[in-house]
Every structure is written in C-alpha cells, then in structure tokens.
C-alpha cells in the first residue's frame, strides 16, 4: 500500500446532505427580508421613543435606513430569483439551472 492509498483510506466520510429548508432559496430570501423588516421596526420604535428622529446622521436613523436598504435588496433578489425561475420553467437557454422547484 502506498502513502497515497493510505491517505485515501483514512479520509473522513462525506458530510450528510443539508436539509431542504437550508438550501431552498425562497425561505432563505423571505427569512432575510423578515429579519431586516423586524430590524427596521425596532429602529423606528427606538428613534420615536428617544426622539432622535430618522436622520441618517444619528445612530437610530442610520440603523433604520440600513434596515430599509436591506429589505430593498431582498426585494430585488426575490425579483431576480423569480425571473430566473420563470425562465427555467420556460426552458430558456440563458436561464440558470437548478432553480426549479423540486
């Protein structure tokens, strides 16, 4: 037995596959958008309670607008994903592969 064969024999087994809820894109996109929306709500309440307002120059306002931007990026990502999934269903040659629902 060569050194290379003994290394191959001692390789650990491959990891188990991920559960579908962790690699399916729609729940991940929607979950991320939900977290950003909750953050925006918390920042808005904090800004109103402290009276600091929504000015991006202060802490609460900056957090609020950052969270709003996160929701916007999530909406953009969901739109792109939906367009790619629709293109894959139609069979377009330029569509990404692997985005079809299982």
Short mmCIF file of C-alpha atoms in Angstrom, two decimals:
data_model
loop_
_atom_site.label_atom_id
_atom_site.label_comp_id
_atom_site.label_asym_id
_atom_site.label_seq_id
_atom_site.Cartn_x
_atom_site.Cartn_y
_atom_site.Cartn_z
CA UNK A 1 0.00 0.00 0.00
CA UNK A 2 1.40 3.37 -0.97
CA UNK A 3 1.26 6.50 1.13
CA UNK A 4 -1.33 7.99 -1.21
CA UNK A 5 -3.64 4.98 -0.83
CA UNK A 6 -3.36 5.07 2.98
CA UNK A 7 -4.33 8.76 2.97
CA UNK A 8 -7.37 7.97 0.85
CA UNK A 9 -8.41 5.14 3.18
CA UNK A 10 -8.36 7.46 6.21
CA UNK A 11 -10.43 10.24 4.61
CA UNK A 12 -13.50 11.10 6.66
CA UNK A 13 -16.86 10.21 5.20
CA UNK A 14 -18.63 12.93 3.22
CA UNK A 15 -20.91 15.20 5.25
CA UNK A 16 -24.63 14.44 5.22
CA UNK A 17 -26.75 16.50 2.82
CA UNK A 18 -28.29 19.73 4.07
CA UNK A 19 -31.99 19.75 4.86
CA UNK A 20 -34.09 21.25 2.06
CA UNK A 21 -35.13 24.23 4.20
CA UNK A 22 -31.49 25.38 4.36
CA UNK A 23 -30.71 25.32 0.65
CA UNK A 24 -34.03 26.21 -0.94
CA UNK A 25 -33.81 29.88 -1.87
CA UNK A 26 -37.34 31.26 -1.25
CA UNK A 27 -37.38 30.57 2.52
CA UNK A 28 -33.87 32.00 2.89
CA UNK A 29 -34.73 35.16 0.91
CA UNK A 30 -38.01 35.67 2.75
CA UNK A 31 -36.40 34.96 6.13
CA UNK A 32 -33.69 37.52 5.49
CA UNK A 33 -36.21 40.12 4.41
CA UNK A 34 -38.27 39.41 7.51
CA UNK A 35 -35.23 39.94 9.75
CA UNK A 36 -34.44 43.26 8.02
CA UNK A 37 -38.09 44.35 8.40
CA UNK A 38 -38.06 43.49 12.11
CA UNK A 39 -34.82 45.45 12.49
CA UNK A 40 -36.39 48.43 10.74
CA UNK A 41 -39.37 48.25 13.10
CA UNK A 42 -37.14 48.10 16.17
CA UNK A 43 -35.02 51.01 14.90
CA UNK A 44 -38.17 53.04 14.12
CA UNK A 45 -39.59 52.46 17.60
CA UNK A 46 -36.23 53.35 19.16
CA UNK A 47 -36.00 56.52 17.06
CA UNK A 48 -39.50 57.58 18.06
CA UNK A 49 -39.07 56.75 21.76
CA UNK A 50 -35.77 58.59 22.07
CA UNK A 51 -36.94 61.47 19.89
CA UNK A 52 -33.82 61.25 17.74
CA UNK A 53 -35.82 61.05 14.51
CA UNK A 54 -34.91 59.32 11.28
CA UNK A 55 -31.95 61.48 10.32
CA UNK A 56 -29.29 59.19 8.81
CA UNK A 57 -26.61 61.18 10.65
CA UNK A 58 -27.59 59.80 14.05
CA UNK A 59 -27.49 56.22 15.31
CA UNK A 60 -31.16 55.20 15.24
CA UNK A 61 -31.80 56.85 11.88
CA UNK A 62 -28.76 55.18 10.35
CA UNK A 63 -29.91 51.76 11.61
CA UNK A 64 -33.43 52.38 10.31
CA UNK A 65 -32.29 53.32 6.80
CA UNK A 66 -29.78 50.46 6.74
CA UNK A 67 -32.61 48.03 7.52
CA UNK A 68 -34.84 49.60 4.86
CA UNK A 69 -31.99 49.15 2.36
CA UNK A 70 -31.73 45.50 3.44
CA UNK A 71 -35.42 44.97 2.73
CA UNK A 72 -34.97 46.66 -0.66
CA UNK A 73 -32.04 44.43 -1.57
CA UNK A 74 -34.10 41.42 -0.51
CA UNK A 75 -36.97 42.51 -2.76
CA UNK A 76 -34.55 42.95 -5.65
CA UNK A 77 -33.08 39.50 -5.01
CA UNK A 78 -36.53 37.94 -4.85
CA UNK A 79 -37.43 39.57 -8.17
CA UNK A 80 -34.26 38.30 -9.84
CA UNK A 81 -34.80 34.82 -8.40
CA UNK A 82 -38.43 34.78 -9.58
CA UNK A 83 -37.39 35.88 -13.07
CA UNK A 84 -34.73 33.18 -13.24
CA UNK A 85 -37.13 30.51 -12.00
CA UNK A 86 -39.72 31.57 -14.60
CA UNK A 87 -37.07 31.46 -17.34
CA UNK A 88 -36.02 27.98 -16.23
CA UNK A 89 -39.64 26.80 -16.33
CA UNK A 90 -39.99 28.17 -19.88
CA UNK A 91 -36.79 26.39 -20.88
CA UNK A 92 -34.83 29.49 -21.90
CA UNK A 93 -31.26 28.65 -22.83
CA UNK A 94 -29.90 31.58 -20.83
CA UNK A 95 -31.71 30.61 -17.62
CA UNK A 96 -29.80 29.36 -14.62
CA UNK A 97 -30.04 25.66 -13.91
CA UNK A 98 -31.05 24.27 -10.55
CA UNK A 99 -33.56 26.97 -9.60
CA UNK A 100 -36.61 24.92 -10.50
CA UNK A 101 -38.71 23.78 -7.54
CA UNK A 102 -38.18 20.13 -6.63
#
